[in-house]
PDB file of C-alpha atoms in Angstrom:
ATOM      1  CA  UNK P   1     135.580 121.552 126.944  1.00 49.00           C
ATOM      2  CA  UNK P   2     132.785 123.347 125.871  1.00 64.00           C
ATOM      3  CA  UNK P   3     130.254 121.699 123.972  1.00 75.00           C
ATOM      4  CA  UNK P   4     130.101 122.025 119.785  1.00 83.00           C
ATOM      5  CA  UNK P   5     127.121 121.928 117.627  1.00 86.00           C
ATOM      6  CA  UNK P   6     127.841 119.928 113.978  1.00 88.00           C
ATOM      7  CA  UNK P   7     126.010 121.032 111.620  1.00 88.00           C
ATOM      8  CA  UNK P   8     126.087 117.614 109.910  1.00 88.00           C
ATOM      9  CA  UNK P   9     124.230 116.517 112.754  1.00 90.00           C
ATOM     10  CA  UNK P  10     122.237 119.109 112.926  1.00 90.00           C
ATOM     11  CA  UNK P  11     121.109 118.600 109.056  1.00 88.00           C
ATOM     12  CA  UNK P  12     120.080 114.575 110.103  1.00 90.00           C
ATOM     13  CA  UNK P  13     117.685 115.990 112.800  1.00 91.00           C
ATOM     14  CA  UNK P  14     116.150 118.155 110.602  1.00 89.00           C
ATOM     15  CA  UNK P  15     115.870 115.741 108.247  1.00 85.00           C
ATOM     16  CA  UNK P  16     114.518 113.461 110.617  1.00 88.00           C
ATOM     17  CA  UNK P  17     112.004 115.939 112.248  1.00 87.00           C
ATOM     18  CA  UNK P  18     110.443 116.643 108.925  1.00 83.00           C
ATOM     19  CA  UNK P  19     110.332 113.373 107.259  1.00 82.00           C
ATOM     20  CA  UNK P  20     109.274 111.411 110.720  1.00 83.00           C
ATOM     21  CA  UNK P  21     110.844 107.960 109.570  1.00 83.00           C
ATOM     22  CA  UNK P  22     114.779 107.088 110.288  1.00 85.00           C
ATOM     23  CA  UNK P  23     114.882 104.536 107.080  1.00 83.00           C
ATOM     24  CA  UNK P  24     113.697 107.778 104.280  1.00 80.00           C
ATOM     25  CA  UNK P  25     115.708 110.227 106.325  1.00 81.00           C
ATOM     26  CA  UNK P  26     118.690 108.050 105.619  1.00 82.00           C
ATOM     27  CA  UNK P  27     117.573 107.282 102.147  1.00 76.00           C
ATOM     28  CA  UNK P  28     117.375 111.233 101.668  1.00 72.00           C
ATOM     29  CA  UNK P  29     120.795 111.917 103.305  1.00 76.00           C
ATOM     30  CA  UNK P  30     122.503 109.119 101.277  1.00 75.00           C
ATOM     31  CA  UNK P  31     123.606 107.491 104.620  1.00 80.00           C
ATOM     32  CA  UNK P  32     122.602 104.089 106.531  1.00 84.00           C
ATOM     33  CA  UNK P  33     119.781 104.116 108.986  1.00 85.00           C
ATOM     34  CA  UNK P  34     122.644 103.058 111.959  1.00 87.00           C
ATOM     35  CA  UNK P  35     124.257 106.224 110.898  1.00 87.00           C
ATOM     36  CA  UNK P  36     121.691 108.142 110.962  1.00 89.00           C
ATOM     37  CA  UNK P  37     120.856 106.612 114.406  1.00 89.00           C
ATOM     38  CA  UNK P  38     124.495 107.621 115.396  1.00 91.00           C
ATOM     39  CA  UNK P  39     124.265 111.050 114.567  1.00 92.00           C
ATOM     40  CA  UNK P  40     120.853 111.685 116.469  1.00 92.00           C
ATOM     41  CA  UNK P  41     122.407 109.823 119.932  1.00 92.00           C
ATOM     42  CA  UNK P  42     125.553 112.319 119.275  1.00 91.00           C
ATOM     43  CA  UNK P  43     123.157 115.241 118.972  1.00 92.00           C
ATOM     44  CA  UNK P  44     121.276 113.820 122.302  1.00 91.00           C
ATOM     45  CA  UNK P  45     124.553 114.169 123.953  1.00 90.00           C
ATOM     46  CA  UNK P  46     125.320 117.872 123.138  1.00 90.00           C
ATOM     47  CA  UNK P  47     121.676 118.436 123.976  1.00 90.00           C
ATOM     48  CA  UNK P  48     121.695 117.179 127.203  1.00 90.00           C
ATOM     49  CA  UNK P  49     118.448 115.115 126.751  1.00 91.00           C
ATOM     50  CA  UNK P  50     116.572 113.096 124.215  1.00 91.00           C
ATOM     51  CA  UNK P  51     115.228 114.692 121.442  1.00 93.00           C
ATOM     52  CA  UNK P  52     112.723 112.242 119.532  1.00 92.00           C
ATOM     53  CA  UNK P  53     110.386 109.622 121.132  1.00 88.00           C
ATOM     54  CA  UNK P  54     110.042 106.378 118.722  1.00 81.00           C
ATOM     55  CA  UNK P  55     107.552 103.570 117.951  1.00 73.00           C
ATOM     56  CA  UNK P  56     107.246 101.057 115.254  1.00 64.00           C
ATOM     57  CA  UNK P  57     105.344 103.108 112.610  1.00 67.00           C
ATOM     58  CA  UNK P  58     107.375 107.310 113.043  1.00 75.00           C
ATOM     59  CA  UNK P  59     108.913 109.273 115.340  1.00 86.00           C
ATOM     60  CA  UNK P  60     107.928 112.649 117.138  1.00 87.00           C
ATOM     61  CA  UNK P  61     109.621 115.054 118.551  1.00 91.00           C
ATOM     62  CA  UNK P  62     110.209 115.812 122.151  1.00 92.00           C
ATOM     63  CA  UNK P  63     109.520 119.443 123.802  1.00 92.00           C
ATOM     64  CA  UNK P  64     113.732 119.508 123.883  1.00 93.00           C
ATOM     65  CA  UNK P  65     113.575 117.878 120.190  1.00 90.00           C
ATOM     66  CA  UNK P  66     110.833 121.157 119.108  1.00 91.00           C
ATOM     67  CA  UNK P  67     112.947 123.556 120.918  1.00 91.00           C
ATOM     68  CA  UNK P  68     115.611 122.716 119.437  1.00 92.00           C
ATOM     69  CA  UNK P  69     114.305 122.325 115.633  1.00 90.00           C
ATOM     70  CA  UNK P  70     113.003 126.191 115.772  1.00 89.00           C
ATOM     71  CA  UNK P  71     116.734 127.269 117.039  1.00 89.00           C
ATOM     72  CA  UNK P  72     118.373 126.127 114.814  1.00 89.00           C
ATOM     73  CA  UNK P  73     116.501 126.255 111.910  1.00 86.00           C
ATOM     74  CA  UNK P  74     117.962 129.777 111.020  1.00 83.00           C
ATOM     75  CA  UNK P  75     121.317 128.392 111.859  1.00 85.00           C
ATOM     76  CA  UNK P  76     121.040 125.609 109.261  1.00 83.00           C
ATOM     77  CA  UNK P  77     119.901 128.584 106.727  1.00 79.00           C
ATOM     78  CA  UNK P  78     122.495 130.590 107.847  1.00 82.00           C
ATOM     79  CA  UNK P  79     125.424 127.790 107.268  1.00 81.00           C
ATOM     80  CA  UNK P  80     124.108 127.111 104.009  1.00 74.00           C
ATOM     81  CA  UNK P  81     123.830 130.747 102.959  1.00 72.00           C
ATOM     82  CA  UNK P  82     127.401 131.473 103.488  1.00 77.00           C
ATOM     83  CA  UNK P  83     129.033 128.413 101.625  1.00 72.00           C
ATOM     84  CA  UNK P  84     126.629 129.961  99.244  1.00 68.00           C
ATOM     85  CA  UNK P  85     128.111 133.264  99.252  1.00 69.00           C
ATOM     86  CA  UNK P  86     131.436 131.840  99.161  1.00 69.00           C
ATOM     87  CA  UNK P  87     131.265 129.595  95.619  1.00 62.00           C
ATOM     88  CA  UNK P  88     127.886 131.531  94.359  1.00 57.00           C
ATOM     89  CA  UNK P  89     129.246 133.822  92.095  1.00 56.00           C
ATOM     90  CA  UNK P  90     131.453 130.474  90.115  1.00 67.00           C
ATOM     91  CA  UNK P  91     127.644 128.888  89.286  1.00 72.00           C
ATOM     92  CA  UNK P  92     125.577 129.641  86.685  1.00 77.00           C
ATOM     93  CA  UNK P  93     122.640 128.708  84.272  1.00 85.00           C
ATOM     94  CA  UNK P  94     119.041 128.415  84.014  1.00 89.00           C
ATOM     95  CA  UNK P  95     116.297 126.431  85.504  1.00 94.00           C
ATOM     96  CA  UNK P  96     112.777 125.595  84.521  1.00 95.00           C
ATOM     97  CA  UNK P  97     111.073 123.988  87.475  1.00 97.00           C
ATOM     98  CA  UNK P  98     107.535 123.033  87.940  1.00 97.00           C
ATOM     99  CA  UNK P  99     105.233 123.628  90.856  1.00 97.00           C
ATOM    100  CA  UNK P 100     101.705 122.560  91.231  1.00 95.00           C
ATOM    101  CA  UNK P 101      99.486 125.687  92.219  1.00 92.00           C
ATOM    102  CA  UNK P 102      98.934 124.334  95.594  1.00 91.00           C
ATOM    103  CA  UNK P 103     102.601 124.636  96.573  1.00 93.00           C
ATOM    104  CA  UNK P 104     103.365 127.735  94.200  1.00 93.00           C
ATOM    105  CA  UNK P 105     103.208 130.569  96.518  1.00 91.00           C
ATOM    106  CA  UNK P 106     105.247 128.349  99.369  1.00 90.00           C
ATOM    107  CA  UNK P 107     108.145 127.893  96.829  1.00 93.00           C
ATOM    108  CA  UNK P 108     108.212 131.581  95.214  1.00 92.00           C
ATOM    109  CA  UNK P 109     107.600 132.868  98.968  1.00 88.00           C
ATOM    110  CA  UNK P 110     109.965 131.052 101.038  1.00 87.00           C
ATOM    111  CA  UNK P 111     112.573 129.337  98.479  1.00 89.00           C
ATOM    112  CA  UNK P 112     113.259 131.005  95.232  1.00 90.00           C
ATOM    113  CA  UNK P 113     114.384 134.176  97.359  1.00 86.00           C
ATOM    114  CA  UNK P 114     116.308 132.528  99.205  1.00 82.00           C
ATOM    115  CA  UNK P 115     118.023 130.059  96.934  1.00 85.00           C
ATOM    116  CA  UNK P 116     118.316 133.231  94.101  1.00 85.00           C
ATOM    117  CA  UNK P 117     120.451 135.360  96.445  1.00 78.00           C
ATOM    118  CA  UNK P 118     122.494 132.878  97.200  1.00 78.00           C
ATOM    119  CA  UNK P 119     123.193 132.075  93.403  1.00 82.00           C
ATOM    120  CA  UNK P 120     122.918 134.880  91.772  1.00 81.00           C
ATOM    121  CA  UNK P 121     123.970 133.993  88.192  1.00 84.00           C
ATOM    122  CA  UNK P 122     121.602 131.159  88.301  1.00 87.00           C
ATOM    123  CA  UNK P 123     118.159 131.969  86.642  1.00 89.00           C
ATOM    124  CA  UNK P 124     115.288 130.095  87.475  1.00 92.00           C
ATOM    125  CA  UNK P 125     111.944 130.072  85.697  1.00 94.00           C
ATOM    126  CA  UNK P 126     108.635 128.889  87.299  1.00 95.00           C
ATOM    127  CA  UNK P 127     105.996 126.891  86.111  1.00 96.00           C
ATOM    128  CA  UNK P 128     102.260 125.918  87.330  1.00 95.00           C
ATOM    129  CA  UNK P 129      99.965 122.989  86.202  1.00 94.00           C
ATOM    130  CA  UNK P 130      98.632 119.785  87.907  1.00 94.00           C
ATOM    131  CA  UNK P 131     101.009 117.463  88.958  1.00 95.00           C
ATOM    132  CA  UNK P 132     100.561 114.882  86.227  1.00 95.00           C
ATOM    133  CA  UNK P 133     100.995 117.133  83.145  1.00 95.00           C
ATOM    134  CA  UNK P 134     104.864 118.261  85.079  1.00 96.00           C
ATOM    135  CA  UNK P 135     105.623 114.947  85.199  1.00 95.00           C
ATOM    136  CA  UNK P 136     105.368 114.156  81.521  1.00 95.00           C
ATOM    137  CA  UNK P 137     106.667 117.662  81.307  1.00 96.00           C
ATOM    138  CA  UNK P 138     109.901 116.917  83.167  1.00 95.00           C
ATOM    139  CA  UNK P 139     109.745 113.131  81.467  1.00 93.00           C
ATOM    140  CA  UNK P 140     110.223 114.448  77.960  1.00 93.00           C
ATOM    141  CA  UNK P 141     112.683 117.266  78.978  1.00 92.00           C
ATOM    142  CA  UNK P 142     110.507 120.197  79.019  1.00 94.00           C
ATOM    143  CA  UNK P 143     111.062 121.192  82.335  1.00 96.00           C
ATOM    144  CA  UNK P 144     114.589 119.899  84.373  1.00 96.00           C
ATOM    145  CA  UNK P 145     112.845 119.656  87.309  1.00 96.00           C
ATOM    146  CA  UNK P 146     109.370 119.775  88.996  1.00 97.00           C
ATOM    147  CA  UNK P 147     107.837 119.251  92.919  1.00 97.00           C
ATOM    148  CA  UNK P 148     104.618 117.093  92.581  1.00 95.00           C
ATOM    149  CA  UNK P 149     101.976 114.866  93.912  1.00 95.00           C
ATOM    150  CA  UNK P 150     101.787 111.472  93.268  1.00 94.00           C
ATOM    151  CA  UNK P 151     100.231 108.055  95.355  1.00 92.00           C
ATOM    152  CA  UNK P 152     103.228 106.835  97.760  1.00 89.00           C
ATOM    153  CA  UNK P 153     102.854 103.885  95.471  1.00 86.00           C
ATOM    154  CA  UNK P 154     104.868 105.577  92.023  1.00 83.00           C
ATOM    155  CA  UNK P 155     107.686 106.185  94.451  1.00 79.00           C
ATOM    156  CA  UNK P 156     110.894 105.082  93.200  1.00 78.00           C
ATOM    157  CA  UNK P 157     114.452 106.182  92.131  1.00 74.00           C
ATOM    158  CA  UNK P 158     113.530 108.646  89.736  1.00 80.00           C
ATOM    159  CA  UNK P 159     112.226 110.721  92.960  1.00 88.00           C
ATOM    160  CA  UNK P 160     113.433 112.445  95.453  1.00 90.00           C
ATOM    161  CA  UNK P 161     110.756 112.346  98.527  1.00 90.00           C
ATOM    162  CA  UNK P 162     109.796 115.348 100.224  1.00 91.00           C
ATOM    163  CA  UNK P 163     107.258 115.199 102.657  1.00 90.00           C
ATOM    164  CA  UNK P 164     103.687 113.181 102.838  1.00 90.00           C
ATOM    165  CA  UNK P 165     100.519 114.340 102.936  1.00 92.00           C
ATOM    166  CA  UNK P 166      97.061 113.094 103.327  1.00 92.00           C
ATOM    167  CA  UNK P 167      94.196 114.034 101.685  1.00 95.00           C
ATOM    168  CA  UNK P 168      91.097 114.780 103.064  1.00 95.00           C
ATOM    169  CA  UNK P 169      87.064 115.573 101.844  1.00 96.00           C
ATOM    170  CA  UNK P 170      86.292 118.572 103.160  1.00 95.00           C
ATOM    171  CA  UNK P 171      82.865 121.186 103.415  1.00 93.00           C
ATOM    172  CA  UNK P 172      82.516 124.410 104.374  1.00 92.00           C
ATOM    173  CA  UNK P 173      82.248 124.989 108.215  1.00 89.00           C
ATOM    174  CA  UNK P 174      78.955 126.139 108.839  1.00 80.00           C
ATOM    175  CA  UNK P 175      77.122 124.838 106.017  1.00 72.00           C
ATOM    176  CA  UNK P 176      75.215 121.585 106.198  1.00 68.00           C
ATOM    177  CA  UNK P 177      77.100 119.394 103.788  1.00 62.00           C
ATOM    178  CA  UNK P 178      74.631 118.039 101.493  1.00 66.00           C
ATOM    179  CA  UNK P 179      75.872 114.359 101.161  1.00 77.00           C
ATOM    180  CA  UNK P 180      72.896 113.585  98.954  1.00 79.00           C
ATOM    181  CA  UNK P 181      73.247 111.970  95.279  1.00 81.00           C
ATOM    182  CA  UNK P 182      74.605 113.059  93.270  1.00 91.00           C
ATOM    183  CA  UNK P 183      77.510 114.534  95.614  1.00 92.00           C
ATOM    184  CA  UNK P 184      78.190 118.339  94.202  1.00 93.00           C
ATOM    185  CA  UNK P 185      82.235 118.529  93.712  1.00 95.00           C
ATOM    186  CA  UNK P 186      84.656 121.029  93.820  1.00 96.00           C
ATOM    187  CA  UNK P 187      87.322 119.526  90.873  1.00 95.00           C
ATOM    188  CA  UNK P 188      91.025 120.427  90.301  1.00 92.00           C
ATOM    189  CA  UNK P 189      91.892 120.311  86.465  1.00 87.00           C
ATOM    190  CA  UNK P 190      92.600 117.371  84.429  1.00 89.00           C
ATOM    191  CA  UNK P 191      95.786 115.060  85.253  1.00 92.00           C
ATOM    192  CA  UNK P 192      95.795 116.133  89.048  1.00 94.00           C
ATOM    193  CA  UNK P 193      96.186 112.970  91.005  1.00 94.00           C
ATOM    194  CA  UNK P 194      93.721 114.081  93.895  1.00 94.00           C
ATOM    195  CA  UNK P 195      91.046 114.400  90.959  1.00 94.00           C
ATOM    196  CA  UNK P 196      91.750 111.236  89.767  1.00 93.00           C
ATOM    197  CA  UNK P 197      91.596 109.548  93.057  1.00 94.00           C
ATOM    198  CA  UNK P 198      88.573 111.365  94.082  1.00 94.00           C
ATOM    199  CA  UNK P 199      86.310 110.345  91.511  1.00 94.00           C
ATOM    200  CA  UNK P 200      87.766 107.433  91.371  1.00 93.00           C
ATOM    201  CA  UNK P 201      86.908 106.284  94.868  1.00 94.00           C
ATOM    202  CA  UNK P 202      83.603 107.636  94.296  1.00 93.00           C
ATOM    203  CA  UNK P 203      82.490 105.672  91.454  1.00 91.00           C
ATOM    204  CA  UNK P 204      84.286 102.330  93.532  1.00 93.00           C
ATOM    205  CA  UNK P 205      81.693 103.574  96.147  1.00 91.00           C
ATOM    206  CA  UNK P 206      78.583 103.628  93.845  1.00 92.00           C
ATOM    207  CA  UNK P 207      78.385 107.604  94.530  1.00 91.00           C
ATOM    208  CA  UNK P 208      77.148 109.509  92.062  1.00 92.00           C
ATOM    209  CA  UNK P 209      78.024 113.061  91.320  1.00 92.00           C
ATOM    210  CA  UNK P 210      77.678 116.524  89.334  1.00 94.00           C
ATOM    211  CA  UNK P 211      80.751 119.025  89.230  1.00 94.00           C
ATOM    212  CA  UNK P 212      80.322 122.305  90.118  1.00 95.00           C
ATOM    213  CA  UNK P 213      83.406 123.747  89.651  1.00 95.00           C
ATOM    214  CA  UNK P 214      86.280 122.916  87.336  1.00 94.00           C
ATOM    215  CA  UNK P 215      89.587 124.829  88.068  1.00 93.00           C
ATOM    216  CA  UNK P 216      93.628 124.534  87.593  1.00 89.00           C
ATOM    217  CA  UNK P 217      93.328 127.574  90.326  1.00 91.00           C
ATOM    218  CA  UNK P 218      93.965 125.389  94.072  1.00 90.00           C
ATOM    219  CA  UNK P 219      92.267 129.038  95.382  1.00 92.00           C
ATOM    220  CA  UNK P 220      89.041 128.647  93.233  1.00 94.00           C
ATOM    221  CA  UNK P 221      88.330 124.899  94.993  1.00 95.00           C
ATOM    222  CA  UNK P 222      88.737 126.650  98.311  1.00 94.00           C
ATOM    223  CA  UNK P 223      86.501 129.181  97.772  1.00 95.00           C
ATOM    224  CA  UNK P 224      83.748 127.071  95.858  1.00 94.00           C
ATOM    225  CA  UNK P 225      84.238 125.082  99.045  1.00 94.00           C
ATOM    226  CA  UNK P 226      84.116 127.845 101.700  1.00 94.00           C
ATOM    227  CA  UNK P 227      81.234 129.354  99.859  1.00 93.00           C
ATOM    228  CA  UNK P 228      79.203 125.851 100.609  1.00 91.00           C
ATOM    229  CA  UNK P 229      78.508 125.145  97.193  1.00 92.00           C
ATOM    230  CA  UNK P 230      80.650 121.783  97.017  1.00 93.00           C
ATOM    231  CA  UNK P 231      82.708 119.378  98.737  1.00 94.00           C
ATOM    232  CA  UNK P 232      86.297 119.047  97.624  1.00 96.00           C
ATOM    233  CA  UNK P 233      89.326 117.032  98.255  1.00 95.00           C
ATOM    234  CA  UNK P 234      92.480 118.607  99.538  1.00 93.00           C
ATOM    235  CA  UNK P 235      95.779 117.994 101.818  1.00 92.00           C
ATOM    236  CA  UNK P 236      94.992 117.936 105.514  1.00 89.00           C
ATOM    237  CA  UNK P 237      97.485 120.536 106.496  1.00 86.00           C
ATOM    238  CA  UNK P 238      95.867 123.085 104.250  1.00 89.00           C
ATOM    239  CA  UNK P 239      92.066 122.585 105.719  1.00 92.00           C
ATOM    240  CA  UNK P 240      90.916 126.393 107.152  1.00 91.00           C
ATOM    241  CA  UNK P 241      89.065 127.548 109.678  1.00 91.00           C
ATOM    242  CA  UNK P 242      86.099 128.151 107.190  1.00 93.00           C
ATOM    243  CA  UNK P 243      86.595 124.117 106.720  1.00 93.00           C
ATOM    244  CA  UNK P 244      85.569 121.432 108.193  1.00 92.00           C
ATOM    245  CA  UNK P 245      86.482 117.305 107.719  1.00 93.00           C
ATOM    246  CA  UNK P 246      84.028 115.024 106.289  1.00 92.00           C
ATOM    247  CA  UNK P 247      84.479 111.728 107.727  1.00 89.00           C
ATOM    248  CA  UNK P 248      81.380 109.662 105.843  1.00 89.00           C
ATOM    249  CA  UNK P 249      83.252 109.301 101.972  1.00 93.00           C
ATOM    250  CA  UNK P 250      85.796 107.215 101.196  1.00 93.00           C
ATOM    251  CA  UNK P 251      88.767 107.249 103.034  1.00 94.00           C
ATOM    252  CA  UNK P 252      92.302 108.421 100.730  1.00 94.00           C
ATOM    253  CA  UNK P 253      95.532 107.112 100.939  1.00 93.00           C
ATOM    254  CA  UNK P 254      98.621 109.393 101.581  1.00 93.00           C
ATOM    255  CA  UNK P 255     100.024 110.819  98.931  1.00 94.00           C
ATOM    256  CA  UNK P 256     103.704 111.706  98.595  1.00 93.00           C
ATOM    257  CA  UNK P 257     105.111 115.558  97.618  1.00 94.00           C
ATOM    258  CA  UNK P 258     108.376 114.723  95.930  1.00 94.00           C
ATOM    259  CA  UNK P 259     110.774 116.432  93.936  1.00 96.00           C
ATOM    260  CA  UNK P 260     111.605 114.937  90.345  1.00 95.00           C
ATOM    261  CA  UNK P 261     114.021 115.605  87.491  1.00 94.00           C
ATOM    262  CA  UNK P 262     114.960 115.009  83.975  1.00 93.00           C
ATOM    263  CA  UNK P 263     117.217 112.479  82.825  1.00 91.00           C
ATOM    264  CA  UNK P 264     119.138 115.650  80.997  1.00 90.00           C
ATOM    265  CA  UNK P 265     119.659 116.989  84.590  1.00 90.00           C
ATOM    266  CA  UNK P 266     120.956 114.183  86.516  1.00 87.00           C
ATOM    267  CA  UNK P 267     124.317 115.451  86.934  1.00 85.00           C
ATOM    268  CA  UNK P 268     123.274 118.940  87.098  1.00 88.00           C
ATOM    269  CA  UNK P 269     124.932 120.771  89.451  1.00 86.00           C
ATOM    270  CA  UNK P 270     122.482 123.607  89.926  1.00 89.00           C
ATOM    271  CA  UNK P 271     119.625 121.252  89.842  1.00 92.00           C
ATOM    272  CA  UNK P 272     121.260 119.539  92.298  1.00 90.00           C
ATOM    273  CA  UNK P 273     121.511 122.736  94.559  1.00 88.00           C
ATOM    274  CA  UNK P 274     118.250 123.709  93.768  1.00 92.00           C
ATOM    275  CA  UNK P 275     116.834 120.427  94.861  1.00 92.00           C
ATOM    276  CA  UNK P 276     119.076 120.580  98.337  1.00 88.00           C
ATOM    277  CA  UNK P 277     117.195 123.776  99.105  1.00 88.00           C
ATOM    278  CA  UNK P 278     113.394 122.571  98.495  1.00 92.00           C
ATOM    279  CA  UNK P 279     114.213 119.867 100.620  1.00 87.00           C
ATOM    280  CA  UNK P 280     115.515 121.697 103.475  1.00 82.00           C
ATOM    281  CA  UNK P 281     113.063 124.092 103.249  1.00 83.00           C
ATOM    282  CA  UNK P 282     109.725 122.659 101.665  1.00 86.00           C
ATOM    283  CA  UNK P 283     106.368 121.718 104.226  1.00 78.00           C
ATOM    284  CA  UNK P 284     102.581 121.431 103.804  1.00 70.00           C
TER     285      UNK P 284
END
């Protein structure tokens, strides 16, 4: 009998592959860590080989495991995209969801298309500011729903994880950083956690500094940055090749990205869908 690809399974890889822990993987799926354990040594036995090598802290992926994350990938899309076409037209409403700028042209680039084709009659309505100000946002009911950045430490029910990231100080690449008092910054706006925690750190550290730049705009801090005129603090994954990785300032904990909504939207059901597709399809 010829072997079958389930796309259940197929959606606990994925899910696995991207969040690199079997416990939050299960805790994202809704299903036991044996189960999820289950599905993965069911997948290994279509594949023909194991497809994640574990330790204690994550997991990675094997060279089967990568090859077979980027084949099925558009398979997964695909799946979804047709139940979508089948029950699309019977949703509708309106969404307000927040994005930090950071993430804002990943979501409008490679989501909202995506998740507005499928769902037509749904209208969805976009929203930048730093992380903090959507969560009070989506906390009094202003917006239904918002992706943000917060320490791993505010995790709880009222989230829905979606990946983690780790901040890094950064300089530009061939400029000398200047690590000399007081320490020229490259700031996001007020009531973004990785301000916060930046100065923060600093002033545990007995640093002192002056602020150069001040900007809501992630883009701005890059440039100010690039330009050698400050250091800044920003995810890991998003350091470029006119970067480079200070390793003499305080060292950051991870942070979490994690979807949130209101209390209103609970029960939602396009919220609901909405929040299926940024998980699926949200990275650094």
């Amino acid at each position: 009998m010829a072997a079958i690809l389930d796309i259940e399974l197929i959606r606990t890889f994925h899910a696995v592959a991207r969040i690199g822990k079997f416990s939050a993987a299960a805790q994202e799926l809704h299903k036991s860590p044996a189960a999820v354990s289950v599905h993965i040594q069911r997948l290994e036995a279509v594949a023909g080989g194991r497809l994640l090598d574990r330790d204690n802290q994550a997991v990675s992926l094997t060279a089967l495991g990568k090859r077979l994350l980027v084949s099925t990938t558009e398979l997964l899309t695909t799946h979804d995209r047709v139940l979508a076409d089948l029950h699309g037209t019977r949703l509708a409403g309106r969404i307000t969801l927040g994005v930090p700028d950071e993430y804002a042209d990943h979501v409008i680039r490679d989501i909202v298309p995506t998740f507005t084709a499928a769902w037509p009659n749904v209208i969805l309505e976009l929203k930048t500011a730093p992380s903090y100000a959507l969560r009070e946002q989506v906390q009094r009911g202003k917006l239904q729903a918002a992706v943000l950045t917060q320490p791993k430490e505010l995790r709880n029910a009222e989230v829905e994880f979606l990946v983690t990231t780790t901040p890094v100080w950064v300089a530009a690449l061939h400029a000398t950083a200047n690590l000399t008092e007081p320490l020229a910054l490259a700031v996001h706006a007020a009531q973004c956690p990785y301000r916060q925690v930046m100065l923060q750190a600093l002033r545990q550290s007995g640093r002192k500094v002056r602020i150069v730049l001040e900007s809501p705009s992630n883009q701005a801090v890059k440039a100010c940055v690039e330009a050698g005129l400050a250091i800044s603090l920003i995810d890991r994954g998003r350091v470029t090749d006119n970067m480079r990785i200070l390793d003499e300032l305080p060292v950051i904990p991870d942070h979490d990205v994690v979807f949130m909504r209101s209390q209103a939207s609970r029960d939602d059901e396009t919220v609901d869908l909405l929040g299926q597709a940024i998980q699926q399809r949200f990275r650094l």
